[in-house]
PDB file of C-alpha atoms and ligand atoms in Angstrom:
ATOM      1  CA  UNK A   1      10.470 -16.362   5.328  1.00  0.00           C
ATOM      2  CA  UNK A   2       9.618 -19.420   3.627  1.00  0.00           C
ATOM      3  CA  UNK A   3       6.785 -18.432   1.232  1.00  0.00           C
ATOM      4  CA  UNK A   4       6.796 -19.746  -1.897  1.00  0.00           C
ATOM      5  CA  UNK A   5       5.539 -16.461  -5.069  1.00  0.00           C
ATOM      6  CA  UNK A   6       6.065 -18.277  -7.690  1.00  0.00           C
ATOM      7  CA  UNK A   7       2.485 -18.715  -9.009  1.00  0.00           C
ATOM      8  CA  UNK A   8       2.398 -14.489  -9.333  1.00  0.00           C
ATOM      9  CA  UNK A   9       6.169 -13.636 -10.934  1.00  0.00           C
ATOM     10  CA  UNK A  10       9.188 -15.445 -12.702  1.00  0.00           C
ATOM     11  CA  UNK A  11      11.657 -13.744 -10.024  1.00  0.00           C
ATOM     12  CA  UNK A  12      12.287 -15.666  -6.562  1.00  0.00           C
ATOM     13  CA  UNK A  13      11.334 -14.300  -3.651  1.00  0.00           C
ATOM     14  CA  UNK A  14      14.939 -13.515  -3.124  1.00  0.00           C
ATOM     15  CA  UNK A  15      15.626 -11.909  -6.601  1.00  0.00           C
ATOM     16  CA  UNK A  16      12.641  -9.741  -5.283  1.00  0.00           C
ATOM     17  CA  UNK A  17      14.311  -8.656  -2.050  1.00  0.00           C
ATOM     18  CA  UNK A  18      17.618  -7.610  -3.822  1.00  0.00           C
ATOM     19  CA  UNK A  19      15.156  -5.779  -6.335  1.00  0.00           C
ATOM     20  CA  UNK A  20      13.936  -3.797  -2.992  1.00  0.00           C
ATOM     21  CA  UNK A  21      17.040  -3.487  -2.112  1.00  0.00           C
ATOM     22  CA  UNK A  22      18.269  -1.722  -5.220  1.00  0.00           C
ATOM     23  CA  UNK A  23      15.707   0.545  -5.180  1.00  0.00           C
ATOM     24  CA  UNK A  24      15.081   1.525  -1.300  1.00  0.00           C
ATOM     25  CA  UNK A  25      16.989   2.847   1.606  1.00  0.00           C
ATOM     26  CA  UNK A  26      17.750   0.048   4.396  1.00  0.00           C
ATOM     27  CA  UNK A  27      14.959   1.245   6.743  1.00  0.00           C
ATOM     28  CA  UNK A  28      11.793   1.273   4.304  1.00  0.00           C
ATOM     29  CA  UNK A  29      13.357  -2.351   2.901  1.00  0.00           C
ATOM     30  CA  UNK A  30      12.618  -3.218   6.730  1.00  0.00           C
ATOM     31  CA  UNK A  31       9.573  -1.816   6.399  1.00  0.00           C
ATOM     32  CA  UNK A  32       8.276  -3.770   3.169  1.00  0.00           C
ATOM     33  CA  UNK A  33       9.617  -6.997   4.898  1.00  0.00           C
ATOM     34  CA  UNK A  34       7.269  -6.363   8.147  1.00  0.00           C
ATOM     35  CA  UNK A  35       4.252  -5.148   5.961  1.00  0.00           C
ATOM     36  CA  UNK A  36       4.914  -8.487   4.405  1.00  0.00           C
ATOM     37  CA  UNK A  37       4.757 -10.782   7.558  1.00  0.00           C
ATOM     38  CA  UNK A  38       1.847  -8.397   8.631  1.00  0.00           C
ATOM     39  CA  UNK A  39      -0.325  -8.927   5.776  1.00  0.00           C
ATOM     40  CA  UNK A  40       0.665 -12.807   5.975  1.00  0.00           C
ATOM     41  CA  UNK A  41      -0.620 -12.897   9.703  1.00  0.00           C
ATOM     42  CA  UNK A  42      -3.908 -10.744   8.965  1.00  0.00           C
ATOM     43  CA  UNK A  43      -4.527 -13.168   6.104  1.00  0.00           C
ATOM     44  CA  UNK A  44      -4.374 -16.328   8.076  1.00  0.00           C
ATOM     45  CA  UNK A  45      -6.521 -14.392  11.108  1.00  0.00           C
ATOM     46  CA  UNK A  46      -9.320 -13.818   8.333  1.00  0.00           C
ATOM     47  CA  UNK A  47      -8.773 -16.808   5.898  1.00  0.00           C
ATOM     48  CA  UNK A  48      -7.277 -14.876   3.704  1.00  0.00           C
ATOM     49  CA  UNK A  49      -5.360 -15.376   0.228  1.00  0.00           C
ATOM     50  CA  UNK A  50      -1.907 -15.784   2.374  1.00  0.00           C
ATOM     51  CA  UNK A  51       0.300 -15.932  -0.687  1.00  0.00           C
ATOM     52  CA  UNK A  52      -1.392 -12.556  -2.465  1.00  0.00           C
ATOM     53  CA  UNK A  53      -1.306 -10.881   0.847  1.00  0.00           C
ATOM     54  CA  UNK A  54       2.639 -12.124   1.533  1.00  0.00           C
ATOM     55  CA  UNK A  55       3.533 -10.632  -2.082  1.00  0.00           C
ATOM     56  CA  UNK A  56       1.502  -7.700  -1.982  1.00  0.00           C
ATOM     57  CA  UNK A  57       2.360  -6.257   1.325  1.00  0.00           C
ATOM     58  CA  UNK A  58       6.316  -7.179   0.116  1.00  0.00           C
ATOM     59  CA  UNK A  59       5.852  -4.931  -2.461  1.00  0.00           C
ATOM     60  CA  UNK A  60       4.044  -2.108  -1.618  1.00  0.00           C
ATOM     61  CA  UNK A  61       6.574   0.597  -1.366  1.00  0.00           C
ATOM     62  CA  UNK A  62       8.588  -0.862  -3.848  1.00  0.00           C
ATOM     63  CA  UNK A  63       8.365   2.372  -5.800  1.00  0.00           C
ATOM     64  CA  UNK A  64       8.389   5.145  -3.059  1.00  0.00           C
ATOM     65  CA  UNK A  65      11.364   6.217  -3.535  1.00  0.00           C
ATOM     66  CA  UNK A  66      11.548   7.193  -7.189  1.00  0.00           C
ATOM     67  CA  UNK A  67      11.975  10.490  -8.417  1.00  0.00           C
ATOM     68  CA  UNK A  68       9.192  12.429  -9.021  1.00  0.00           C
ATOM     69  CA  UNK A  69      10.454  12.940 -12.683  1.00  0.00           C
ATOM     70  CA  UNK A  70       9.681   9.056 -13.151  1.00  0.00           C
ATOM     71  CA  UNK A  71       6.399   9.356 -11.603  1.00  0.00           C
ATOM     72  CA  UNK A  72       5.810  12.710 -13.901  1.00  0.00           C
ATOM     73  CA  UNK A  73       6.660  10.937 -17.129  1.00  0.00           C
ATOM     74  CA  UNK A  74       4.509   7.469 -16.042  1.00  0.00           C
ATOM     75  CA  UNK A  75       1.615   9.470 -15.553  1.00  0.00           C
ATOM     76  CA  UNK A  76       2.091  11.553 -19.182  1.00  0.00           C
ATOM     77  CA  UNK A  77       3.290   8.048 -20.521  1.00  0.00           C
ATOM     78  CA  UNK A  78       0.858   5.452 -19.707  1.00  0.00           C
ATOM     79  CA  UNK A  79      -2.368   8.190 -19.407  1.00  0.00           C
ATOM     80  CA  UNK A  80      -3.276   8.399 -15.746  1.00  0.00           C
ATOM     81  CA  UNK A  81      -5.726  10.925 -14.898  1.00  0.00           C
ATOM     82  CA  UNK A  82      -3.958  13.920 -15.730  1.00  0.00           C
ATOM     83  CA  UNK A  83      -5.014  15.691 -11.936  1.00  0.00           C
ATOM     84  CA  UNK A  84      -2.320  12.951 -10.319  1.00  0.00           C
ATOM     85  CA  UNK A  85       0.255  15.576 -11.214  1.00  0.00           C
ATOM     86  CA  UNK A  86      -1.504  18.184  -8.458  1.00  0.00           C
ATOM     87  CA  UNK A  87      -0.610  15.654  -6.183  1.00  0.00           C
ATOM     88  CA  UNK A  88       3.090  13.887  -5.058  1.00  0.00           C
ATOM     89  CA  UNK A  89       5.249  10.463  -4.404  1.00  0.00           C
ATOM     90  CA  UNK A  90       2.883  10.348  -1.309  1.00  0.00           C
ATOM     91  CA  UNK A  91      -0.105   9.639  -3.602  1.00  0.00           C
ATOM     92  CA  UNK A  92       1.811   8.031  -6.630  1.00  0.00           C
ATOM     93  CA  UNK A  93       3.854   5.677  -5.021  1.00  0.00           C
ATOM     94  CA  UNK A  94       1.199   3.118  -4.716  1.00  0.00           C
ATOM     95  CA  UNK A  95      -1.467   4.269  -7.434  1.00  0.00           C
ATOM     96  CA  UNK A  96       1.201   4.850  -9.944  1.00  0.00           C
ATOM     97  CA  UNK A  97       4.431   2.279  -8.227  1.00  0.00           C
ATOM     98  CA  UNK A  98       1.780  -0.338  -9.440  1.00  0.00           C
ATOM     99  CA  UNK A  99       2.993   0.091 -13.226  1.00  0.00           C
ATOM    100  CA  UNK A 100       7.072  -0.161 -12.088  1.00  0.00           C
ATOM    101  CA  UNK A 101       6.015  -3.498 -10.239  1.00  0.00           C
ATOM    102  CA  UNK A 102       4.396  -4.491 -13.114  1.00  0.00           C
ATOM    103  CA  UNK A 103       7.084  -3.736 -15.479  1.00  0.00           C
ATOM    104  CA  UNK A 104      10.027  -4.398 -13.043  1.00  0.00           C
ATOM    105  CA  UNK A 105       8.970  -7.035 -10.726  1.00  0.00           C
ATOM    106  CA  UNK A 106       6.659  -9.193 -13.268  1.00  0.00           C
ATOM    107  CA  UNK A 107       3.690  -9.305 -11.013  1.00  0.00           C
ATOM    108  CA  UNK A 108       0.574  -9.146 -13.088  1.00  0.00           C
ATOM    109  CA  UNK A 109      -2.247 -10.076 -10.916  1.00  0.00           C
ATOM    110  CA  UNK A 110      -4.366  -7.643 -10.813  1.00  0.00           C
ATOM    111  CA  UNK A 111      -5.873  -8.612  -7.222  1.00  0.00           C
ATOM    112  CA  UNK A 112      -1.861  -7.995  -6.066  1.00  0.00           C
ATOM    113  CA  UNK A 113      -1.987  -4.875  -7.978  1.00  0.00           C
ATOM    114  CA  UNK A 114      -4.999  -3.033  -6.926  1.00  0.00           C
ATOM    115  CA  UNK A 115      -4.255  -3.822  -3.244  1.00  0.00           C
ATOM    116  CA  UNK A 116      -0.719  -1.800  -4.168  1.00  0.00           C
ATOM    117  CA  UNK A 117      -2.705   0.885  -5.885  1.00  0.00           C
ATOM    118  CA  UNK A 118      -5.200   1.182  -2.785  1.00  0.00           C
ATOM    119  CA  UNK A 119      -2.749   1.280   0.098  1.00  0.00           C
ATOM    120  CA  UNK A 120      -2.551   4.829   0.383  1.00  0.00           C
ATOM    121  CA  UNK A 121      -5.825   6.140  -0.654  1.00  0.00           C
ATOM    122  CA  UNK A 122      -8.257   3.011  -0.138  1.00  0.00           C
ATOM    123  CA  UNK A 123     -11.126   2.687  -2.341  1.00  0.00           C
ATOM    124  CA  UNK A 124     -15.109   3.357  -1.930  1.00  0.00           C
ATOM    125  CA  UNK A 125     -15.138  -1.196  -2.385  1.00  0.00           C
ATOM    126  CA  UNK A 126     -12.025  -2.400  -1.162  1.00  0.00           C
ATOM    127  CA  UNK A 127     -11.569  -6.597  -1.241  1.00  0.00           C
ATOM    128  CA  UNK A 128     -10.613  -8.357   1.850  1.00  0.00           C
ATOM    129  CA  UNK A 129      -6.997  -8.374   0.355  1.00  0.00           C
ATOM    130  CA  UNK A 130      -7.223  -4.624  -0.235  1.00  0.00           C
ATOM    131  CA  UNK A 131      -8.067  -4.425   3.526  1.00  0.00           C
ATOM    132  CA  UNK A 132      -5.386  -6.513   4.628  1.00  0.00           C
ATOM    133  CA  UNK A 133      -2.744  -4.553   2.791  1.00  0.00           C
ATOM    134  CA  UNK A 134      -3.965  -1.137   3.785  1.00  0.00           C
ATOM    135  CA  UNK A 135      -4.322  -2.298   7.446  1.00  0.00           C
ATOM    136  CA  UNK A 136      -0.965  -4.128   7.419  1.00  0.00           C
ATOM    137  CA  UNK A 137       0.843  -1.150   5.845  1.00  0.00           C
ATOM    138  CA  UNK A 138      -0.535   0.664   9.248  1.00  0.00           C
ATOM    139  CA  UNK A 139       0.264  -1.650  12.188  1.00  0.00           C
ATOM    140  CA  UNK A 140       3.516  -3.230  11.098  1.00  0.00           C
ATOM    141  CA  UNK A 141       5.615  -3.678  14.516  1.00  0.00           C
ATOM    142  CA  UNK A 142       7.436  -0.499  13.485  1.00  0.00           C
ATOM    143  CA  UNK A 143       4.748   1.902  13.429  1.00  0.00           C
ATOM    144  CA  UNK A 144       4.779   4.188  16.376  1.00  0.00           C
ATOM    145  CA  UNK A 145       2.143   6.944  16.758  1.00  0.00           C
ATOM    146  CA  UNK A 146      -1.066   8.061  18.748  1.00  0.00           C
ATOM    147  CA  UNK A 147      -3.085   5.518  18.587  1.00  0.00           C
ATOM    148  CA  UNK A 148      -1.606   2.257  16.949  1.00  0.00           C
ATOM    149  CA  UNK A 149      -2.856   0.199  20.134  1.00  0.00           C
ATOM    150  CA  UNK A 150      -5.977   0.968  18.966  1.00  0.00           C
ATOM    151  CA  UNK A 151      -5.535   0.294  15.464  1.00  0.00           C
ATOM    152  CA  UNK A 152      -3.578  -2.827  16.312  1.00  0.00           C
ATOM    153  CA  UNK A 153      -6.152  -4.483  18.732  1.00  0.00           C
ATOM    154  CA  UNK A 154      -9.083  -3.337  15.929  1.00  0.00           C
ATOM    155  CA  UNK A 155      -7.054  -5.426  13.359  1.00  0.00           C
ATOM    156  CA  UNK A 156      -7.082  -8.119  15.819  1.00  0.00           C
ATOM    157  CA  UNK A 157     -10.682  -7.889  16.219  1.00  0.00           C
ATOM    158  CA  UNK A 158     -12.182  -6.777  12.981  1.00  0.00           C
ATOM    159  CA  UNK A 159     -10.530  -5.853   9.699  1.00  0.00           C
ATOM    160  CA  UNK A 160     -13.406  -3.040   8.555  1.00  0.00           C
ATOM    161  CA  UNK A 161     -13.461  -1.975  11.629  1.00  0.00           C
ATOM    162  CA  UNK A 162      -9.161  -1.437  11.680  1.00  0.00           C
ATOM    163  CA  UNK A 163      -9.650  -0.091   7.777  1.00  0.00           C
ATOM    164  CA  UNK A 164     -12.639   3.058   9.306  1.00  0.00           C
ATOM    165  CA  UNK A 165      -9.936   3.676  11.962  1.00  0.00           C
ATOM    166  CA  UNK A 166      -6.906   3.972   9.593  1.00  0.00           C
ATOM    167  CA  UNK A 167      -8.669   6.563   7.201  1.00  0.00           C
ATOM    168  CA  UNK A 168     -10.440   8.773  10.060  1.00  0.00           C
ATOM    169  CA  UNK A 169      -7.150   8.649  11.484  1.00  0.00           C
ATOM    170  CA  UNK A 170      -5.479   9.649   8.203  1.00  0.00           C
ATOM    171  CA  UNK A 171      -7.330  11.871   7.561  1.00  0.00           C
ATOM    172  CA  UNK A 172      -7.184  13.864  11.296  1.00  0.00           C
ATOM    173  CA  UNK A 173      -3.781  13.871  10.967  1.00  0.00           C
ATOM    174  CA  UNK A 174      -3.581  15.259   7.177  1.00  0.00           C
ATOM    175  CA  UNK A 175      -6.239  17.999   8.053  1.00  0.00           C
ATOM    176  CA  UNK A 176      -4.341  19.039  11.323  1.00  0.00           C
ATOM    177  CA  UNK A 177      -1.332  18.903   8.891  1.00  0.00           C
ATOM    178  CA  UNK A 178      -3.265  21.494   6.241  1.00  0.00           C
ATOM    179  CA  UNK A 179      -2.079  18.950   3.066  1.00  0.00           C
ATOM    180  CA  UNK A 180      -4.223  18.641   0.739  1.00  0.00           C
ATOM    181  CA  UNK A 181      -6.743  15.732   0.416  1.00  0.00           C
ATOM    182  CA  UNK A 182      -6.701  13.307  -2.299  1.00  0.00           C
ATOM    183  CA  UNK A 183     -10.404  12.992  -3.850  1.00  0.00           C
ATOM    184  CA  UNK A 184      -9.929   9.229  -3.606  1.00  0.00           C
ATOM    185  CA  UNK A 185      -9.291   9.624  -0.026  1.00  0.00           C
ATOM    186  CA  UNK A 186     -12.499  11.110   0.621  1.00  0.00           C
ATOM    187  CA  UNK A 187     -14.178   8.627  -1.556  1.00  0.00           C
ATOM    188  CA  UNK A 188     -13.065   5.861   0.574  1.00  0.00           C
ATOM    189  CA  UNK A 189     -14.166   7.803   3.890  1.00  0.00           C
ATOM    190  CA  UNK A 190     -17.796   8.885   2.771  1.00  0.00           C
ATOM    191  CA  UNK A 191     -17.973   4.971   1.515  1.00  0.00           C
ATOM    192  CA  UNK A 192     -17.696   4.016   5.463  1.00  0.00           C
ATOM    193  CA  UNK A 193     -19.842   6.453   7.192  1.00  0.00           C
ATOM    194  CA  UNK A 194     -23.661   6.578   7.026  1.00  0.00           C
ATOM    195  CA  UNK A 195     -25.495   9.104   4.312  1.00  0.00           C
ATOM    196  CA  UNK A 196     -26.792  11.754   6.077  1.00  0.00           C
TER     197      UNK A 196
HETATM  198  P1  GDP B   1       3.994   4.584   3.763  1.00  0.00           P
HETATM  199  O1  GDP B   1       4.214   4.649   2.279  1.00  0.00           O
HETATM  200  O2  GDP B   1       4.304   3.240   4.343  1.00  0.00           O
HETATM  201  O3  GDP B   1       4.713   5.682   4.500  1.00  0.00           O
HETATM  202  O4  GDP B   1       2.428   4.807   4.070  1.00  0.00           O
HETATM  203  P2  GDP B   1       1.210   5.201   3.082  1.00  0.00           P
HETATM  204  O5  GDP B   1       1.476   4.735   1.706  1.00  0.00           O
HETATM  205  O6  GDP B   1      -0.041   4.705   3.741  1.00  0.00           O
HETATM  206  O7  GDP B   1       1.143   6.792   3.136  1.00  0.00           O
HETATM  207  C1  GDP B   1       2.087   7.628   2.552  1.00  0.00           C
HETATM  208  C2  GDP B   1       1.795   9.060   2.956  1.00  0.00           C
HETATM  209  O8  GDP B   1       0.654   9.544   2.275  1.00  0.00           O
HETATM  210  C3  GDP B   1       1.504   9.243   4.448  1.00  0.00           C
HETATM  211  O9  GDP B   1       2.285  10.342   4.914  1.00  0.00           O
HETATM  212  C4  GDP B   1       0.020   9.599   4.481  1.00  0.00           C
HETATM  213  O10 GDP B   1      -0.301  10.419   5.571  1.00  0.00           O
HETATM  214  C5  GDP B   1      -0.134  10.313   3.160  1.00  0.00           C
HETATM  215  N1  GDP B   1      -1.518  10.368   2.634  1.00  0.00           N
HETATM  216  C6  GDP B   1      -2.507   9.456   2.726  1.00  0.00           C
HETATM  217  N2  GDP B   1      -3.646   9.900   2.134  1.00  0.00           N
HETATM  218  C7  GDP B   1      -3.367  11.126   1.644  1.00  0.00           C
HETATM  219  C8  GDP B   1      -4.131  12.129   0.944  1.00  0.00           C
HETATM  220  O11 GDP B   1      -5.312  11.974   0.630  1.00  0.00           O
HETATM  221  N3  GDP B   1      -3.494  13.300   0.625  1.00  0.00           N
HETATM  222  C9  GDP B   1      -2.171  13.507   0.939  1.00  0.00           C
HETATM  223  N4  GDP B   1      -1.633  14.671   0.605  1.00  0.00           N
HETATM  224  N5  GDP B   1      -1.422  12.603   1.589  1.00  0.00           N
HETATM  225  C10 GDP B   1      -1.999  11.433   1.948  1.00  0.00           C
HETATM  226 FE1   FE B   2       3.072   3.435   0.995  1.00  0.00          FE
HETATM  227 FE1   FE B   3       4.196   1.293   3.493  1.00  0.00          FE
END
């Protein structure tokens, strides 16, 4: 990929990939590298901020598989809302892996950031690079579940429309599942269906 990050972090785009490297297993390093060309291509579709997108869908994961004594002593540390510690690395990895990218990786943008933050959980306003993260996160060529022809041909087609599917889906799955729901989750979902 020949995508040039330098106007967002001192390390090459290269120095980032051994950086994801170091820190995930072979199979979600794949995963950040298709998230990446994902968010590039939904980006150009939508005349999008390419570059932001590229970075930001690179690293999204870049924290997911820290321990959850990290995540623990981040949230204590830097004074995240204290209920973050009902939850786990499903919901901290991208709300609280925004700090470790910060600190680790040098990215300070916080357009780049949020979209990292949001990628899980969405938000009630999400920008168009928000959107392109979340949705990119979900359709990456890997992603193989009931339903991603949908979600992929919405993304093609219209990226609200792909961002309503990913949450109602999300949150069909996490219900059948019985996990708990993060408030933020919910936030984002009453945000895109009508008041009653
Ligand atoms: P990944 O990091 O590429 O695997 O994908 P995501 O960051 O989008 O999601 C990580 C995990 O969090 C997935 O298993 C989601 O189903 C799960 N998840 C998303 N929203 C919520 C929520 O509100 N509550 C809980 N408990 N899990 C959630
Ligand atoms: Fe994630
Ligand atoms: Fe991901």
């Amino acid at each position: 990929m020949n995508i040039d990050y330098s106007e967002f972090t001192n390390y090459s785009r290269d120095e980032i990939l051994t950086k994801l490297q170091q820190h995930l297993s072979e199979a979600r390093y794949q995963h950040c590298l298709n998230v990446e060309a994902t968010a590039i291509s939904l980006a150009q579709r939508y005349q999008g901020d390419v570059t932001r997108a590229g970075l930001a869908g690179l690293v999204h994961d870049y924290a997911k598989q820290r321990s959850d004594e990290e995540f623990k002593q981040v949230i204590v540390q830097q004074h995240f809302d204290p209920e973050l510690l009902a939850y786990n690395n499903a919901i901290w990895h991208g709300i609280v892996g925004a700090y470790f990218i910060e600190q680790e990786l040098n990215i300070h943008d916080e357009q780049i950031l949020n979209a990292v933050r949001r990628h899980t959980v969405g938000a009630p306003a999400m920008s168009q690079l928000d959107k392109i993260v979340f949705v990119a996160d979900f359709i990456e060529p890997n992603r193989d579940f009931p339903g991603i022809k949908e979600a992929r041909q919405l993304a093609d087609e219209d990226l609200d429309a792909a961002v309503r599917f990913e949450v109602c889906h999300t949150l069909t799955y996490l219900i059948q599942k019985q996990v708990a729901i993060y408030p933020g989750t919910l936030l984002t979902y009453n945000a895109l269906v009508p008041n009653h």
